[in-house]
Amino acid sequence: MATFWERYSRVAWKYAWGFVILGMTCAVLTTLAVRRLGIDSDFKRMLPRSYPSVQELEEIEQRFRSTANLLLLIGGGNMADGAAGPDWPTMRRFIDDFAAAAPERLRELVDRVEYNTKPIDDFTEKYRYLYIDLPDLHEIEKRLDRQIRYEKLKKNPFFVDIDDPPNFDITDIEGKYRHTSKEPGKNRDGYFTNAEATLAIVVLKPKAGSLNVADAKRLIAAARALVDKLHPEQYGVGLRIGFGGRYPKMITEYETIVGDAQHTLLLCALLVGSTVLLYFRKFRMCFLMIGAAGLGTLAALTFARYTIGYLTSQTAFLGSIILGNGINYGLILMARYLEERRERAHPPIGAMAIAMHQTWRGTFASCATTVFSFLALAVAQVRGFNQFGVIGSIGMVGCWLATYGLLPGWIHCTERMWPLRFRANARTPFALFMNPLARLATQRWRPVLISAACLAATSLVVAGWYIPDSLEYDFNKLRFKPQEQQESWEKWAQSHADDVFGESASPAVILADDLADVQPICDAIHAKAANLYTEAGHRIFDQCKTLFSFIPEQQEDKLAALQRIRKLLTGNTLKFLTDAQREKVDEFERTVDLQPVKIKDLPVTVIEKFRELDGRTGLVIYVYPTSSANLWDGRELVKFAGLLSRIELASGKIIYASGEAVIFSDLLNVVTREGPRVSLLALALVVFVVWLTFRDRFAVTKVLASLCLGIIWLIACLPLFRVKLNFLNFVALPIAFGIGVDYAVNIFQRYRQDGPGSMRTAVQQVGGAVCLCSLTTILGYGVLMISRNGALQTFGLTGLLAEITCLLTAVVVLPAYVTWIELEQKVMGNSNHIPSASSLARP
């Protein structure tokens, strides 16, 4: 009676063209779907929507205009390249012309254009005395009164000056406010410039609350068109224009992800195809296997298109991983098919039936272990991990189904048109070293096992030292590294933009629900930050700024103190004043009609920073880190985020904040918490699948021992290559359980089929295909190392190391160990623990 695979092989032969048409139809449909699959590089997509930081960020985006602005950078010479630029009057003339034209030309995209500090300067000039602390006003009044009394006493002819005469001086008080001022206004001619006026900035505030990549591109394109219309070259030689702020960075990172995803997938297909062609030396087989794995990859991406709707910066590169690993099923099937055709001269139908019958169980087990290792990630709370696991598992299943469902029909179609021919004594490239490797593992098993044991012991020591400090906290190593496309001046200008404004351009934002909560929120943050310092002893928290921070405190008392000072200055001899002090007295006299500052008196540029999209004002709170705080250091970032993630008010109300710092901190904490749980679950699922596959304690323990040894070696290799775990490369560990065990499964599956004493033959026959499988997976990981994403580079390196260590244990250590066990049992004259040929032949 014909087996299922024999019947299926006949059907594939009879309807071969139908299989081809079905495959082409699936390829066209999935390709059309994948073309509409977008990429969302926002890191908030990695966290669950239930997280307070994600919910708060979404509310901020709905209620409040984005804190991000487009910065037009104007300048000339700089310290970066030493080039001479235009003088300041030339730069100022261009700024004035741009600011005059922008409101009309950019009205559909830009809400406001800010280019100088005049509104704030005028406000500061008028109300500056109300921003002096009340004790300082009292001190000025006291010193002035003492000096005036002394001057009056000097006129008395009987006055005898015994003590040192007073000398009216308030430079210490003036210096206090001069050095602590963080507001713009000290720039060249009131414009947003650095001290040397080699860099000036025009701030374009977009109308939309939060821009996506397409909106940001449209805004920059419109601003660039206006710049071109003004012809900067006509203003002077060396005038340079560039763009800064979050939007150019967002576009660069997005284009980097898209470009790298496409390049790595194409490069992976090219390298994998070349490797397979070199091994099999038959172009048609290479093309068909790439087609089956590619169809599975397209199926996974199509699933993502219709269920998730987008790829993230983590899942965007799954294509090369799925392709590099998914082709393994075709390699195993094809290797056995060609073996039957070449060495046993079976016809295509019979050879295919035998190949599928002999390999489906091992490849299905390999597929299952890989799928379960991916699915272990699907239970993680991190959405990036969850989506990575689901899409990856769909891709593995798709590759296996395409291999055993469609590939036989495709092969039969080519066999009917161009039957395969084989050269006599043809050997695969891997045969050159698989035979010596098989002899090493089975004849020199003792030194192999001793060496493996020594390496394992050393690796355990290294792993014990590495694991406690295995998390990457230096986020600079995980950043995107765009190609050097910018001029040195533009990069210099972008890096110095914050210096122009004197404060961080990316503060954390808190939105209160009630005006009564605004000040208590700031008070709670100040209390939490009292003892918050960096490792170097610097403060991390700088200030909590609200709209009410611009309203002077104790205004009535200050106005009364100013009135008393004014009386002291009226009608008295003021010869003791210096010329500079006399000038300031004249300015002070012009503030006789000074009134308390109210919200409506503040400059529009200040009020707009705290206005929500629905017009509400005053509920926005900005929390700034100090300039000495390095938020690219994960430890300092977690400390700063700790100020904001959960704020408990005296009333019992809990306030949550969000922003880049809080999102990254939550992501770091989740990886720390989820990592061990996901890894253990992946290992447990792999153990379960291996047990179902073999149902034999001898087989299960040996296969799992091979896997565990490979993982131990991997962990020991990571510090040697200076790799630490992060939110992306962490997923390589649970996946390594599923992929790494495949090689041991396939080696042992062939050993089961041939019976005891056949381990050398198993390595010789299937070892080459296993090495080829590993090589294609290595290429899938290896192409990730050319990415400009630092986190992705470490992911590729981690996966590559896992492949090498697990492959070595499967083709060298496992055969040596099984050989030793067999010899030991023979010496003891007990074969009870050696699987019999009948037991090994059990399904």
Short mmCIF file of C-alpha atoms in Angstrom, two decimals, residues 546-699:
data_model
loop_
_atom_site.label_atom_id
_atom_site.label_comp_id
_atom_site.label_asym_id
_atom_site.label_seq_id
_atom_site.Cartn_x
_atom_site.Cartn_y
_atom_site.Cartn_z
CA THR A 546 4.88 75.79 34.33
CA LEU A 547 3.08 78.82 33.01
CA PHE A 548 2.89 80.06 36.58
CA SER A 549 6.69 79.89 36.81
CA PHE A 550 6.66 83.11 34.77
CA ILE A 551 4.42 84.90 37.27
CA PRO A 552 6.54 86.57 39.97
CA GLU A 553 5.85 85.55 43.55
CA GLN A 554 4.93 88.00 46.33
CA GLN A 555 4.20 90.74 43.83
CA GLU A 556 2.35 93.02 46.26
CA ASP A 557 5.22 92.90 48.75
CA LYS A 558 7.71 93.52 45.96
CA LEU A 559 5.76 96.49 44.64
CA ALA A 560 5.69 97.92 48.16
CA ALA A 561 9.47 97.43 48.46
CA LEU A 562 10.00 99.07 45.07
CA GLN A 563 7.83 101.99 46.18
CA ARG A 564 9.97 102.47 49.28
CA ILE A 565 13.16 102.35 47.18
CA ARG A 566 11.64 104.91 44.85
CA LYS A 567 10.97 107.24 47.80
CA LEU A 568 14.56 106.87 48.95
CA LEU A 569 15.75 107.92 45.53
CA THR A 570 13.44 110.92 45.37
CA GLY A 571 14.80 114.22 46.61
CA ASN A 572 18.08 112.84 47.96
CA THR A 573 21.63 113.54 46.96
CA LEU A 574 22.78 110.63 44.83
CA LYS A 575 26.34 111.71 44.12
CA PHE A 576 27.60 108.44 45.56
CA LEU A 577 26.15 106.54 42.60
CA THR A 578 28.41 105.51 39.78
CA ASP A 579 27.51 106.45 36.22
CA ALA A 580 26.26 102.90 35.57
CA GLN A 581 24.17 102.94 38.75
CA ARG A 582 22.77 106.36 37.91
CA GLU A 583 21.71 105.04 34.50
CA LYS A 584 19.91 102.16 36.16
CA VAL A 585 18.20 104.57 38.54
CA ASP A 586 16.89 106.46 35.53
CA GLU A 587 15.55 103.20 34.09
CA PHE A 588 14.02 102.35 37.43
CA GLU A 589 12.25 105.70 37.61
CA ARG A 590 10.47 104.89 34.35
CA THR A 591 8.73 101.93 36.02
CA VAL A 592 6.62 104.11 38.26
CA ASP A 593 3.42 102.67 36.77
CA LEU A 594 4.50 99.04 37.28
CA GLN A 595 1.54 96.71 37.94
CA PRO A 596 1.39 93.04 39.01
CA VAL A 597 2.09 90.58 36.21
CA LYS A 598 -0.85 88.48 35.05
CA ILE A 599 -1.09 85.63 32.60
CA LYS A 600 -2.38 87.92 29.86
CA ASP A 601 0.72 90.11 30.24
CA LEU A 602 3.12 87.30 29.36
CA PRO A 603 4.59 87.22 25.83
CA VAL A 604 2.61 85.18 23.32
CA THR A 605 5.65 83.00 22.69
CA VAL A 606 5.59 81.96 26.34
CA ILE A 607 1.84 81.40 26.58
CA GLU A 608 1.76 79.29 23.42
CA LYS A 609 4.19 76.82 24.95
CA PHE A 610 1.53 76.00 27.53
CA ARG A 611 -1.57 76.14 25.33
CA GLU A 612 -3.32 72.89 24.39
CA LEU A 613 -4.98 72.18 21.07
CA ASP A 614 -8.44 72.89 22.49
CA GLY A 615 -7.31 76.29 23.79
CA ARG A 616 -6.87 75.41 27.45
CA THR A 617 -3.85 77.07 29.02
CA GLY A 618 -1.77 76.39 32.10
CA LEU A 619 -2.10 72.60 32.50
CA VAL A 620 1.21 71.81 30.78
CA ILE A 621 4.30 71.12 32.88
CA TYR A 622 7.84 70.80 31.50
CA VAL A 623 10.47 68.88 33.45
CA TYR A 624 14.06 69.56 32.41
CA PRO A 625 17.21 67.52 33.11
CA THR A 626 20.44 69.33 33.82
CA SER A 627 23.01 69.78 31.10
CA SER A 628 25.34 67.49 33.04
CA ALA A 629 22.80 64.63 33.03
CA ASN A 630 23.63 62.09 30.33
CA LEU A 631 20.30 60.52 29.44
CA TRP A 632 22.05 58.29 26.90
CA ASP A 633 23.33 56.47 29.98
CA GLY A 634 20.56 54.03 30.90
CA ARG A 635 21.25 54.30 34.63
CA GLU A 636 20.87 58.08 34.65
CA LEU A 637 17.88 57.86 32.35
CA VAL A 638 16.13 55.46 34.76
CA LYS A 639 16.79 57.87 37.63
CA PHE A 640 15.36 60.84 35.71
CA ALA A 641 12.37 58.80 34.53
CA GLY A 642 11.77 57.73 38.13
CA LEU A 643 10.92 61.34 38.93
CA LEU A 644 8.10 61.29 36.40
CA SER A 645 6.74 57.77 36.01
CA ARG A 646 4.56 57.91 39.13
CA ILE A 647 3.95 61.17 41.03
CA GLU A 648 1.98 60.90 44.26
CA LEU A 649 0.32 64.12 45.42
CA ALA A 650 -0.59 64.94 49.00
CA SER A 651 -4.25 64.68 48.00
CA GLY A 652 -3.71 60.99 47.12
CA LYS A 653 -3.97 61.57 43.38
CA ILE A 654 -1.48 59.68 41.17
CA ILE A 655 -0.05 61.53 38.17
CA TYR A 656 1.84 59.85 35.33
CA ALA A 657 4.19 61.51 32.90
CA SER A 658 5.67 60.40 29.61
CA GLY A 659 8.30 61.25 27.08
CA GLU A 660 11.34 59.62 25.52
CA ALA A 661 13.06 59.16 28.89
CA VAL A 662 10.05 57.43 30.47
CA ILE A 663 9.42 55.20 27.43
CA PHE A 664 13.05 54.08 27.27
CA SER A 665 13.14 53.50 31.02
CA ASP A 666 10.01 51.35 30.89
CA LEU A 667 11.46 49.44 27.96
CA LEU A 668 14.67 48.78 29.88
CA ASN A 669 12.77 47.59 32.95
CA VAL A 670 10.50 45.33 30.90
CA VAL A 671 13.44 43.68 29.14
CA THR A 672 15.06 43.03 32.51
CA ARG A 673 11.88 41.49 33.86
CA GLU A 674 10.70 39.65 30.73
CA GLY A 675 14.07 38.31 29.57
CA PRO A 676 14.51 35.37 31.97
CA ARG A 677 10.82 34.41 31.79
CA VAL A 678 10.72 34.31 28.00
CA SER A 679 14.02 32.43 27.76
CA LEU A 680 12.89 29.74 30.21
CA LEU A 681 9.57 29.37 28.41
CA ALA A 682 11.35 28.97 25.06
CA LEU A 683 13.62 26.30 26.54
CA ALA A 684 10.66 24.45 28.06
CA LEU A 685 8.80 24.45 24.74
CA VAL A 686 11.87 23.20 22.89
CA VAL A 687 12.26 20.36 25.41
CA PHE A 688 8.61 19.44 24.89
CA VAL A 689 8.92 19.33 21.09
CA VAL A 690 12.14 17.29 21.23
CA TRP A 691 10.45 14.79 23.53
CA LEU A 692 7.47 14.48 21.19
CA THR A 693 9.83 13.99 18.26
CA PHE A 694 11.97 11.20 19.71
CA ARG A 695 10.01 9.86 22.72
CA ASP A 696 13.22 8.24 23.84
CA ARG A 697 15.21 9.32 26.88
CA PHE A 698 18.52 8.46 25.25
CA ALA A 699 17.78 10.69 22.26
#
